[in-house]
Amino acid sequence: MPEKKPATRYIYLTGGVVSSVGKGVTAAAIGRTLKQRGFNVAIQKLDPYINVDPGTMSPFQHGEVYVLDDGAETDLDLGHYERFIDIRLNQDCSMTSGQVYAEVIGRERHGDYLGGTIQVVPHITNEIKRRIERVSKSTGAEIVLVEVGGTVGDIESQPFIEAIRQMRGDLGRDHTAGIHVTWLPYIGATRELKTKPTQHSVRELRAMGITPDMIVARADHPVDAALVEKIALFCDVEKQAVIPMETASNVYEIPLLLEKSGVAEYLMKRLGLKARHKPNWSEWQAMLDAMHRKKPVVKVGLVGKYTELEDAYMSVREALRHAAISEGVELDLKFIAAVDLEKDKGWSDLHEVAGIVVPGGFGTRGIEGKLQAIHFARHHNIPCLGLCLGMQLMVVDFARELLGDEKANSTEFDPGTTMPVIDILPEQKDIHDLGGTMRLGLYPCRLVPGTQAAKAYSAKQVEERHRHRFELNNDYRAALEAKGMVFSGISPNNQLVEIAELKSHPFMLGTQFHPEFLSRPTRPHPLFKAFIASAKKSGKSRK
Ligand code: GLN
């Protein structure tokens, strides 16, 4: 008889008390502790908003849009999942209310429910369950962690909670576990942490038919044993299942903190699972040790548009951190607002940095400031990494000076420019909808031997994630090359410049793709590594 594939286990994470307490990082770190025991793990994020995906949302509101291999535009929590667990997820791992409603309404218009009244229960909840269950099929995961965005009690997330309640009944308690992540506020006057909001939040969850199996109690101060006991008693969970989680100065400490508190062992016992092997944390520990060592500081400036909200550049920041660890330097990252540079502000910061990153972006605000930063980096031999829009602006700056047309631009910012060195992708010309229509996801890129890019990757061809509508205009390729720009990464059909670099500069390299999405804490991205290595050198030699 063929061996029956063991049924998928589901671990649901809900949030209580307040949002932004690091539920995504907690889910990712728990996922990692399970992966360390030989399990194939996936995580899915359920976002209660009605947008179909975050692709059209302002990074000011939700932080960066994270892109997956298959081109799904997702919440930045997917970035935590991929980085912590070192996995590649797919579009099924990101679900929004918008997608669920669009699907159900589409079916209704098609006549699939003819005669029926479409309701939240069961039609919406059934669709949610279908979307949760398909994750294990498309990823092959044996354990699927499901993180519900927002906090319990939000009107919007109720269908998700109800679907989870039903799934727990359908699949049985031995196949499902619930973790409630809460917050213990600190009262300064009495110098104590309070558990009451956690108790209320668990009561609210219970009222919706879900009793959590585990409580992760987040706090900014140490959570002592008496508090753990109190939470266990009032919230009806076992003492070992109350996991105190004090805010860590470094998020990469969290998997080991959770390992020590026995989260994985408890969950495995609850779900009837046996570890395939002992967890081996030596590589992760070595990464943390390297982080803790005292090292020379390298100051890097990130010249961006959304600098008030650092989450808007989450993956870029993390990729820089990963590269700094492996290059043995301490990253001092300065966020510099591009618009400030236009108003003669922020230049003292820029003068101090050993490297400049110009990240991706859309829209005209701050473009001239970014161009000024790139111009400064080019003329002062400061290592500079341009990501997507950053690469496009490197080309614009270079063309303005070396091809002698001050009006050189991207048609995104000046549709009537006399020198459109960056232009819309031909396949994008007739697209009018903004959602999900860019050139998205993984595409191959051939590397030109002998270039900085080829050396950094030490490969002939790579695949990287994209999210753009504009590209380098091939009409200007020869002229730019003649002036010293090197196109070191090209699409296999030779139609699209994927990487541009400068010959006569220590490190000036721009990518049309987003390398930051593939960087991992123990496997930094080669281009970020090369950039930091170059900044480390120049930092020392700079006056
Ligand atoms: N706005 C540019 C484009 O659409 C760059 C996009 C980006 O940086 N992700 O091509």
Coordinates of C-alpha atoms and ligand atoms in Angstrom, one line a residue:
M1 CA 0.0 0.0 0.0
P2 CA 1.4 3.4 -0.9
E3 CA 2.2 5.4 2.2
K4 CA -0.5 8.0 2.9
K5 CA 0.7 11.5 2.8
P6 CA 0.4 13.0 6.3
A7 CA -2.3 15.6 6.5
T8 CA -1.2 19.3 6.5
R9 CA -1.0 21.0 9.9
Y10 CA -2.2 24.6 10.2
I11 CA -1.0 27.1 12.7
Y12 CA -3.1 30.2 12.9
L13 CA -1.7 33.5 14.3
T14 CA -4.1 36.2 15.4
G15 CA -3.2 39.5 16.9
G16 CA -4.6 41.1 20.1
V17 CA -4.5 44.4 21.9
V18 CA -2.7 46.5 19.3
S19 CA -1.2 46.1 15.9
S20 CA 2.4 46.6 14.9
V21 CA 3.8 44.3 17.7
G22 CA 5.7 42.2 15.2
K23 CA 3.2 39.4 14.5
G24 CA 4.8 38.9 11.0
V25 CA 8.3 38.5 12.5
T26 CA 6.9 36.2 15.2
A27 CA 5.2 34.0 12.5
A28 CA 8.4 34.0 10.4
A29 CA 10.6 33.1 13.4
I30 CA 8.3 30.3 14.5
G31 CA 8.3 29.0 10.9
R32 CA 12.1 28.9 11.1
T33 CA 12.1 26.9 14.3
L34 CA 10.0 24.3 12.6
K35 CA 12.1 24.3 9.4
Q36 CA 15.1 23.6 11.6
R37 CA 13.5 20.3 12.5
G38 CA 13.2 19.2 8.9
F39 CA 9.7 20.3 8.1
N40 CA 8.6 21.8 4.9
V41 CA 7.0 25.1 6.0
A42 CA 5.0 27.8 4.3
I43 CA 3.4 31.0 5.6
Q44 CA 0.3 32.7 4.3
K45 CA -0.8 36.3 5.2
L46 CA -4.5 37.2 5.3
D47 CA -4.9 40.9 4.8
P48 CA -8.4 42.2 5.7
Y49 CA -8.4 45.2 3.4
I50 CA -10.5 45.4 0.2
N51 CA -7.7 46.2 -2.1
V52 CA -6.9 43.2 -4.3
D53 CA -3.2 43.6 -3.5
P54 CA -1.0 46.3 -2.0
G55 CA 0.5 47.1 -5.4
T56 CA -1.5 50.2 -5.7
M57 CA -1.2 51.4 -2.1
S58 CA 1.1 54.1 -1.0
P59 CA 4.2 52.8 0.8
F60 CA 3.5 55.6 3.3
Q61 CA 0.6 53.6 4.6
H62 CA 1.6 50.0 4.4
G63 CA 5.4 50.0 3.9
E64 CA 7.1 48.4 0.9
V65 CA 5.4 46.2 -1.7
Y66 CA 7.2 42.9 -1.6
V67 CA 7.4 41.0 -4.9
L68 CA 7.5 37.2 -5.2
D69 CA 9.0 35.0 -8.0
D70 CA 5.6 34.7 -9.7
G71 CA 5.1 38.4 -9.7
A72 CA 2.6 38.6 -6.8
E73 CA 2.7 42.0 -5.2
T74 CA 2.4 41.4 -1.5
D75 CA 2.6 42.7 2.0
L76 CA 6.0 43.3 3.5
D77 CA 5.4 40.4 6.0
L78 CA 6.1 38.0 3.1
G79 CA 9.6 39.5 3.1
H80 CA 10.0 38.5 6.7
Y81 CA 8.7 35.0 6.0
E82 CA 11.1 34.5 3.1
R83 CA 14.1 36.0 4.9
F84 CA 13.7 34.2 8.2
I85 CA 12.8 30.8 6.8
D86 CA 14.9 31.1 3.6
I87 CA 12.1 29.9 1.4
R88 CA 10.5 31.2 -1.9
L89 CA 6.7 31.7 -1.6
N90 CA 4.1 32.1 -4.3
Q91 CA 1.0 34.2 -4.8
D92 CA -1.2 31.7 -2.9
C93 CA 0.6 32.9 0.3
S94 CA -0.9 36.3 0.1
M95 CA -4.7 36.6 0.5
T96 CA -6.7 39.8 0.8
S97 CA -10.4 40.4 1.3
G98 CA -10.4 42.1 -2.1
Q99 CA -9.3 38.9 -3.8
V100 CA -11.8 36.8 -2.0
Y101 CA -14.7 39.1 -2.8
A102 CA -13.6 39.6 -6.4
E103 CA -13.6 35.8 -6.9
V104 CA -17.0 35.3 -5.3
I105 CA -18.6 38.2 -7.1
G106 CA -17.1 37.0 -10.4
R107 CA -18.6 33.6 -9.9
E108 CA -22.0 35.1 -9.1
R109 CA -21.9 37.2 -12.3
H110 CA -21.0 34.1 -14.2
G111 CA -24.1 32.4 -12.9
D112 CA -22.4 29.8 -10.8
Y113 CA -24.6 30.3 -7.8
L114 CA -27.8 30.7 -9.8
G115 CA -30.8 31.0 -7.5
G116 CA -28.7 31.4 -4.4
T117 CA -28.2 34.3 -2.1
I118 CA -24.5 35.1 -1.7
Q119 CA -23.5 35.5 1.9
V120 CA -20.4 36.1 4.0
V121 CA -21.1 32.7 5.6
P122 CA -20.8 30.3 3.8
H123 CA -19.7 31.8 0.4
I124 CA -17.0 34.1 1.5
T125 CA -15.8 31.8 4.3
N126 CA -15.7 28.8 1.9
E127 CA -13.6 30.8 -0.5
I128 CA -11.2 31.8 2.3
K129 CA -10.9 28.2 3.4
R130 CA -10.3 27.1 -0.2
R131 CA -7.5 29.7 -0.5
I132 CA -5.9 28.6 2.8
E133 CA -6.0 24.9 1.8
R134 CA -4.4 25.4 -1.6
V135 CA -1.2 26.7 -0.1
S136 CA 0.0 23.3 0.9
K137 CA -0.7 22.0 -2.6
S138 CA 1.2 24.7 -4.4
T139 CA 4.1 24.9 -2.0
G140 CA 4.3 21.3 -0.9
A141 CA 4.3 22.5 2.7
E142 CA 3.4 20.1 5.5
I143 CA 3.0 22.9 8.0
V144 CA 1.2 26.1 6.9
L145 CA 1.3 29.1 9.2
V146 CA -1.6 31.4 8.6
E147 CA -1.2 35.0 9.9
V148 CA -4.3 37.1 10.1
G149 CA -3.5 40.8 9.7
G150 CA -4.9 43.4 12.1
T151 CA -6.2 42.7 15.6
V152 CA -9.1 40.6 16.8
G153 CA -12.2 42.6 17.0
D154 CA -11.6 44.5 13.7
I155 CA -14.8 44.4 11.7
E156 CA -12.9 43.6 8.5
S157 CA -11.1 40.5 9.7
Q158 CA -14.2 38.7 11.1
P159 CA -14.8 36.5 8.0
F160 CA -11.1 35.3 8.3
I161 CA -11.6 34.4 12.0
E162 CA -14.8 32.6 11.2
A163 CA -13.2 30.6 8.4
I164 CA -10.4 29.6 10.8
R165 CA -13.0 28.6 13.4
Q166 CA -14.7 26.4 10.8
M167 CA -11.4 24.9 9.7
R168 CA -10.5 24.0 13.2
G169 CA -13.7 22.1 13.5
D170 CA -13.3 20.4 10.0
L171 CA -9.7 19.3 10.5
G172 CA -9.7 18.6 14.2
R173 CA -7.7 20.0 17.1
D174 CA -4.7 17.7 16.4
H175 CA -4.2 19.3 13.0
T176 CA -4.7 22.9 13.9
A177 CA -3.2 25.2 16.5
G178 CA -3.9 28.8 17.3
I179 CA -1.4 31.3 18.5
H180 CA -2.6 34.7 19.8
V181 CA 0.1 37.4 19.8
T182 CA -0.6 40.2 22.2
W183 CA 0.9 43.2 23.9
L184 CA 1.6 43.9 27.6
P185 CA 1.5 47.6 28.1
Y186 CA 4.0 49.1 30.7
I187 CA 2.7 51.5 33.3
G188 CA 5.5 53.9 34.1
A189 CA 4.0 55.1 37.4
T190 CA 3.9 51.7 39.0
R191 CA 6.6 50.2 36.8
E192 CA 4.7 47.1 35.8
L193 CA 3.4 45.3 32.8
K194 CA -0.3 44.8 32.6
T195 CA -2.1 41.6 31.4
K196 CA -5.7 42.9 31.4
P197 CA -5.8 43.9 27.7
T198 CA -4.5 40.4 26.8
Q199 CA -7.3 38.8 28.9
H200 CA -9.9 40.9 27.1
S201 CA -8.5 40.1 23.8
V202 CA -8.5 36.4 24.4
R203 CA -12.1 36.8 25.6
E204 CA -13.0 38.5 22.4
L205 CA -11.4 35.7 20.4
R206 CA -13.3 33.1 22.5
A207 CA -16.5 34.9 21.8
M208 CA -15.8 34.2 18.1
G209 CA -15.4 30.5 18.9
I210 CA -11.6 30.2 19.0
T211 CA -9.6 29.3 22.1
P212 CA -5.9 29.9 21.5
D213 CA -3.4 27.1 22.3
M214 CA -0.5 29.5 22.8
I215 CA -0.1 33.1 23.7
V216 CA 2.9 35.1 22.7
A217 CA 3.1 38.0 25.1
R218 CA 5.1 40.9 23.5
A219 CA 6.4 43.6 25.8
D220 CA 9.1 46.3 26.0
H221 CA 10.2 45.0 29.4
P222 CA 11.1 41.6 30.8
V223 CA 8.1 39.4 31.5
D224 CA 8.6 37.5 34.7
A225 CA 7.3 34.1 35.7
A226 CA 4.5 35.5 37.8
L227 CA 3.1 37.3 34.8
V228 CA 3.3 34.2 32.7
E229 CA 1.4 32.3 35.3
K230 CA -1.2 35.0 35.5
I231 CA -1.7 34.9 31.7
A232 CA -1.9 31.1 31.7
L233 CA -4.5 31.1 34.5
F234 CA -6.8 33.9 33.1
C235 CA -6.5 32.9 29.5
D236 CA -6.8 29.2 29.9
V237 CA -3.6 28.1 28.2
E238 CA -0.9 25.9 29.7
K239 CA 2.0 27.6 31.4
Q240 CA 4.5 26.3 28.8
A241 CA 2.3 27.8 26.1
V242 CA 2.7 31.4 27.4
I243 CA 5.7 32.7 25.5
P244 CA 7.1 36.0 26.8
M245 CA 8.7 37.9 24.1
E246 CA 10.6 41.0 25.0
T247 CA 11.4 43.5 22.2
A248 CA 14.7 42.4 20.7
S249 CA 17.2 45.0 19.5
N250 CA 17.9 42.7 16.6
V251 CA 15.0 40.8 14.9
Y252 CA 17.3 38.0 13.9
E253 CA 17.7 37.1 17.6
I254 CA 14.0 36.1 17.7
P255 CA 14.2 32.6 16.2
L256 CA 16.7 31.6 18.9
L257 CA 14.7 33.3 21.7
L258 CA 11.7 31.2 20.5
E259 CA 13.8 28.1 20.3
K260 CA 14.8 28.5 23.9
S261 CA 11.3 29.0 25.0
G262 CA 10.3 25.7 23.6
V263 CA 7.7 27.0 21.0
A264 CA 8.5 24.4 18.4
E265 CA 8.4 21.5 20.8
Y266 CA 5.1 22.5 22.2
L267 CA 3.5 23.0 18.8
M268 CA 4.9 19.6 17.6
K269 CA 3.4 17.9 20.6
R270 CA 0.1 19.6 20.0
L271 CA 0.1 18.6 16.4
G272 CA 1.3 15.1 16.8
L273 CA 4.5 15.7 14.9
K274 CA 8.0 14.3 15.4
A275 CA 11.1 16.2 14.5
R276 CA 13.0 14.7 11.5
H277 CA 16.3 15.8 13.1
K278 CA 17.7 17.9 15.9
P279 CA 17.6 21.6 15.1
N280 CA 21.0 22.8 14.0
W281 CA 21.4 26.6 14.6
S282 CA 25.2 26.8 14.0
E283 CA 24.9 28.8 10.8
W284 CA 22.3 31.2 12.2
Q285 CA 24.3 31.5 15.4
A286 CA 27.5 32.3 13.5
M287 CA 25.5 35.1 11.7
L288 CA 24.4 36.5 15.1
D289 CA 28.0 36.3 16.5
A290 CA 29.2 38.2 13.5
M291 CA 26.6 40.9 14.1
H292 CA 27.6 41.2 17.7
R293 CA 31.3 41.5 17.0
K294 CA 32.8 45.0 17.2
K295 CA 33.5 46.2 13.7
P296 CA 34.4 49.2 11.7
V297 CA 31.4 51.4 10.9
V298 CA 30.3 52.0 7.3
K299 CA 27.9 54.9 6.8
V300 CA 25.5 54.4 3.9
G301 CA 23.0 57.0 2.7
L302 CA 19.6 55.9 1.3
V303 CA 18.2 58.6 -0.8
G304 CA 14.5 58.0 -1.0
K305 CA 11.1 59.5 -1.2
Y306 CA 9.4 57.7 1.7
T307 CA 12.1 58.3 4.3
E308 CA 9.6 59.2 7.1
L309 CA 8.5 55.6 7.1
E310 CA 11.5 53.3 7.2
D311 CA 9.3 50.3 6.5
A312 CA 8.9 51.6 2.9
Y313 CA 12.5 50.4 2.3
M314 CA 12.4 47.3 4.5
S315 CA 14.0 44.8 2.0
V316 CA 16.7 47.3 1.0
R317 CA 17.6 47.9 4.6
E318 CA 17.7 44.2 5.4
A319 CA 19.8 43.4 2.3
L320 CA 22.3 46.1 3.4
R321 CA 22.4 44.6 6.9
H322 CA 23.0 41.1 5.5
A323 CA 25.8 42.3 3.3
A324 CA 27.3 44.3 6.2
I325 CA 27.4 41.2 8.4
S326 CA 29.2 39.1 5.8
E327 CA 31.6 42.0 5.0
G328 CA 32.5 42.4 8.7
V329 CA 31.3 46.0 9.0
E330 CA 28.7 47.8 11.1
L331 CA 26.1 49.4 9.0
D332 CA 25.1 52.9 9.9
L333 CA 22.2 53.6 7.6
K334 CA 21.1 57.2 7.1
F335 CA 17.8 57.9 5.4
I336 CA 18.1 61.0 3.4
A337 CA 14.9 62.6 1.9
A338 CA 15.5 63.3 -1.8
V339 CA 13.3 66.4 -1.7
D340 CA 15.6 67.9 1.0
L341 CA 18.6 67.7 -1.3
E342 CA 16.6 69.7 -3.8
K343 CA 16.2 72.4 -1.2
D344 CA 19.9 72.4 -0.2
K345 CA 19.1 70.4 2.9
G346 CA 20.6 67.0 3.9
W347 CA 23.9 67.6 2.1
S348 CA 26.0 67.4 5.2
D349 CA 24.7 63.8 5.7
L350 CA 25.4 62.9 2.1
H351 CA 29.0 64.3 2.4
E352 CA 29.6 61.9 5.3
V353 CA 28.6 58.6 3.7
A354 CA 30.8 55.9 2.3
G355 CA 28.1 54.7 -0.1
I356 CA 24.8 55.8 -1.6
V357 CA 21.8 53.7 -2.4
V358 CA 19.0 55.1 -4.6
P359 CA 16.1 52.7 -4.3
G360 CA 13.0 52.1 -6.4
G361 CA 10.1 54.5 -6.7
F362 CA 7.4 56.1 -8.7
G363 CA 6.2 59.6 -9.5
T364 CA 8.1 62.9 -9.9
R365 CA 8.5 64.0 -6.3
G366 CA 12.2 63.9 -5.3
I367 CA 13.5 62.8 -8.7
E368 CA 15.8 65.8 -9.1
G369 CA 17.2 65.3 -5.6
K370 CA 18.0 61.6 -6.4
L371 CA 19.7 62.8 -9.6
Q372 CA 21.8 65.2 -7.6
A373 CA 22.8 62.5 -5.2
I374 CA 23.8 60.2 -8.1
H375 CA 25.7 63.0 -9.8
F376 CA 27.6 63.7 -6.5
A377 CA 28.4 60.0 -6.2
R378 CA 29.7 59.8 -9.7
H379 CA 31.9 62.9 -9.4
H380 CA 33.3 62.0 -6.0
N381 CA 33.9 58.3 -6.6
I382 CA 31.4 57.3 -4.0
P383 CA 30.1 53.7 -4.4
C384 CA 26.5 53.9 -5.5
L385 CA 23.9 51.3 -6.0
G386 CA 20.8 52.1 -8.0
L387 CA 17.7 49.9 -7.7
C388 CA 15.1 50.0 -10.5
L389 CA 14.3 53.7 -10.5
G390 CA 17.8 54.3 -9.1
M391 CA 19.3 52.6 -12.1
Q392 CA 17.1 54.6 -14.5
L393 CA 18.2 57.8 -12.8
M394 CA 21.9 56.8 -13.1
V395 CA 21.3 56.6 -16.8
V396 CA 19.5 60.0 -16.9
D397 CA 22.3 61.7 -14.9
F398 CA 25.0 60.2 -17.1
A399 CA 23.1 61.2 -20.3
R400 CA 22.5 64.7 -19.2
E401 CA 26.2 65.3 -18.8
L402 CA 27.9 63.0 -21.3
L403 CA 25.4 63.0 -24.1
G404 CA 25.1 66.7 -23.6
D405 CA 21.3 67.2 -23.3
E406 CA 20.2 68.7 -20.0
K407 CA 16.7 67.6 -20.8
A408 CA 17.5 63.9 -20.9
N409 CA 14.9 62.1 -18.8
S410 CA 12.6 59.2 -18.3
T411 CA 9.3 59.7 -20.1
E412 CA 7.7 58.8 -16.8
F413 CA 8.7 62.2 -15.5
D414 CA 8.9 64.2 -18.8
P415 CA 6.8 62.7 -21.5
G416 CA 7.9 65.3 -24.0
T417 CA 11.7 65.1 -23.3
T418 CA 14.1 65.7 -26.2
M419 CA 16.2 62.7 -25.0
P420 CA 14.0 59.9 -23.6
V421 CA 16.8 57.6 -22.4
I422 CA 14.3 55.8 -20.3
D423 CA 11.0 54.9 -21.9
I424 CA 7.9 52.9 -21.3
L425 CA 8.3 49.1 -22.1
P426 CA 6.6 48.4 -25.4
E427 CA 4.2 45.9 -23.9
Q428 CA 3.1 48.5 -21.4
K429 CA 2.0 51.1 -23.9
D430 CA -1.6 50.0 -24.2
I431 CA -2.1 49.1 -20.5
H432 CA -4.4 51.5 -18.6
D433 CA -5.2 49.6 -15.4
L434 CA -2.7 50.2 -12.7
G435 CA -3.2 47.1 -10.5
G436 CA -0.9 44.1 -11.2
T437 CA 0.0 45.2 -14.7
M438 CA 3.7 46.1 -14.4
R439 CA 6.5 43.8 -15.6
L440 CA 6.5 41.7 -12.5
G441 CA 8.4 38.8 -11.0
L442 CA 11.3 36.6 -12.0
Y443 CA 13.1 37.1 -15.3
P444 CA 16.5 35.9 -16.5
C445 CA 19.4 38.2 -17.0
R446 CA 22.6 37.3 -18.9
L447 CA 25.8 38.7 -17.4
V448 CA 28.6 40.0 -19.5
P449 CA 31.9 38.4 -18.6
G450 CA 34.6 40.6 -17.0
T451 CA 32.1 43.2 -15.7
Q452 CA 31.7 44.1 -12.0
A453 CA 28.2 42.4 -12.1
A454 CA 29.6 39.2 -13.5
K455 CA 32.4 39.2 -11.0
A456 CA 30.1 39.8 -8.0
Y457 CA 27.7 37.0 -9.0
S458 CA 30.4 34.7 -10.5
A459 CA 27.7 33.4 -12.8
K460 CA 26.8 33.5 -16.4
Q461 CA 23.0 34.0 -16.0
V462 CA 20.8 34.9 -13.0
E463 CA 17.1 35.3 -12.3
E464 CA 15.9 38.3 -10.4
R465 CA 12.6 39.8 -9.4
H466 CA 11.1 42.8 -11.2
R467 CA 8.5 45.5 -10.8
H468 CA 8.6 48.2 -13.4
R469 CA 6.9 49.8 -16.4
F470 CA 9.9 51.7 -17.9
E471 CA 13.2 50.6 -19.3
L472 CA 16.4 51.8 -20.9
N473 CA 15.7 53.1 -24.4
N474 CA 17.7 50.9 -26.8
D475 CA 18.1 53.8 -29.2
Y476 CA 20.6 55.3 -26.7
R477 CA 22.5 52.1 -25.9
A478 CA 25.4 52.6 -28.4
A479 CA 25.9 56.3 -27.5
L480 CA 25.9 55.6 -23.7
E481 CA 28.3 52.7 -24.2
A482 CA 30.6 54.9 -26.3
K483 CA 30.9 57.3 -23.3
G484 CA 31.8 54.5 -20.8
M485 CA 28.6 53.1 -19.5
V486 CA 28.7 49.3 -19.5
F487 CA 25.6 47.2 -19.9
S488 CA 26.6 44.2 -17.8
G489 CA 23.3 42.4 -17.5
I490 CA 21.0 41.9 -20.5
S491 CA 17.8 39.9 -21.0
P492 CA 18.6 36.7 -23.0
N493 CA 16.7 38.1 -26.1
N494 CA 19.0 41.2 -25.9
Q495 CA 16.0 43.5 -25.7
L496 CA 16.3 44.8 -22.2
V497 CA 19.2 46.3 -20.2
E498 CA 19.0 44.7 -16.8
I499 CA 22.2 46.0 -15.3
A500 CA 24.2 49.2 -16.1
E501 CA 27.6 50.1 -14.5
L502 CA 30.3 52.6 -15.1
K503 CA 33.8 51.7 -16.2
S504 CA 35.7 54.5 -14.6
H505 CA 34.2 54.4 -11.1
P506 CA 35.0 52.2 -8.1
F507 CA 31.3 51.1 -8.0
M508 CA 28.5 52.7 -9.8
L509 CA 26.0 50.0 -10.6
G510 CA 22.3 50.0 -11.2
T511 CA 19.8 47.2 -11.7
Q512 CA 16.4 47.3 -13.5
F513 CA 15.4 44.5 -11.1
H514 CA 15.1 44.4 -7.3
P515 CA 18.0 42.3 -5.9
E516 CA 16.9 43.2 -2.3
F517 CA 14.1 40.7 -2.5
L518 CA 16.4 37.7 -2.7
S519 CA 18.9 38.6 0.0
R520 CA 18.9 36.4 3.1
P521 CA 20.6 36.9 6.5
T522 CA 22.9 34.0 6.0
R523 CA 23.1 34.4 2.2
P524 CA 23.6 38.0 1.4
H525 CA 22.9 39.2 -2.2
P526 CA 26.1 39.3 -4.3
L527 CA 25.5 42.9 -5.6
F528 CA 24.8 44.2 -2.1
K529 CA 27.9 42.5 -0.9
A530 CA 30.0 44.0 -3.7
F531 CA 28.5 47.5 -2.9
I532 CA 29.3 47.2 0.8
A533 CA 32.8 45.9 0.1
S534 CA 33.4 48.9 -2.1
A535 CA 31.9 51.3 0.5
K536 CA 34.2 49.7 3.1
K537 CA 37.2 50.5 1.0
S538 CA 36.2 54.0 0.0
G539 CA 35.1 54.8 3.5
K540 CA 38.6 54.4 4.7
S541 CA 40.2 56.4 1.9
R542 CA 37.7 59.3 2.0
K543 CA 38.8 62.4 3.7
Ligands
GLN1 N1 8.9 54.0 -11.9 C1 9.8 53.2 -12.5 C2 9.2 52.2 -13.5 O1 8.0 52.0 -13.4 C3 10.7 52.4 -11.5 C4 9.9 51.4 -10.8 C5 10.6 50.9 -9.5 O2 11.5 51.5 -9.1 N2 10.1 49.8 -9.0 O3 9.9 51.7 -14.3

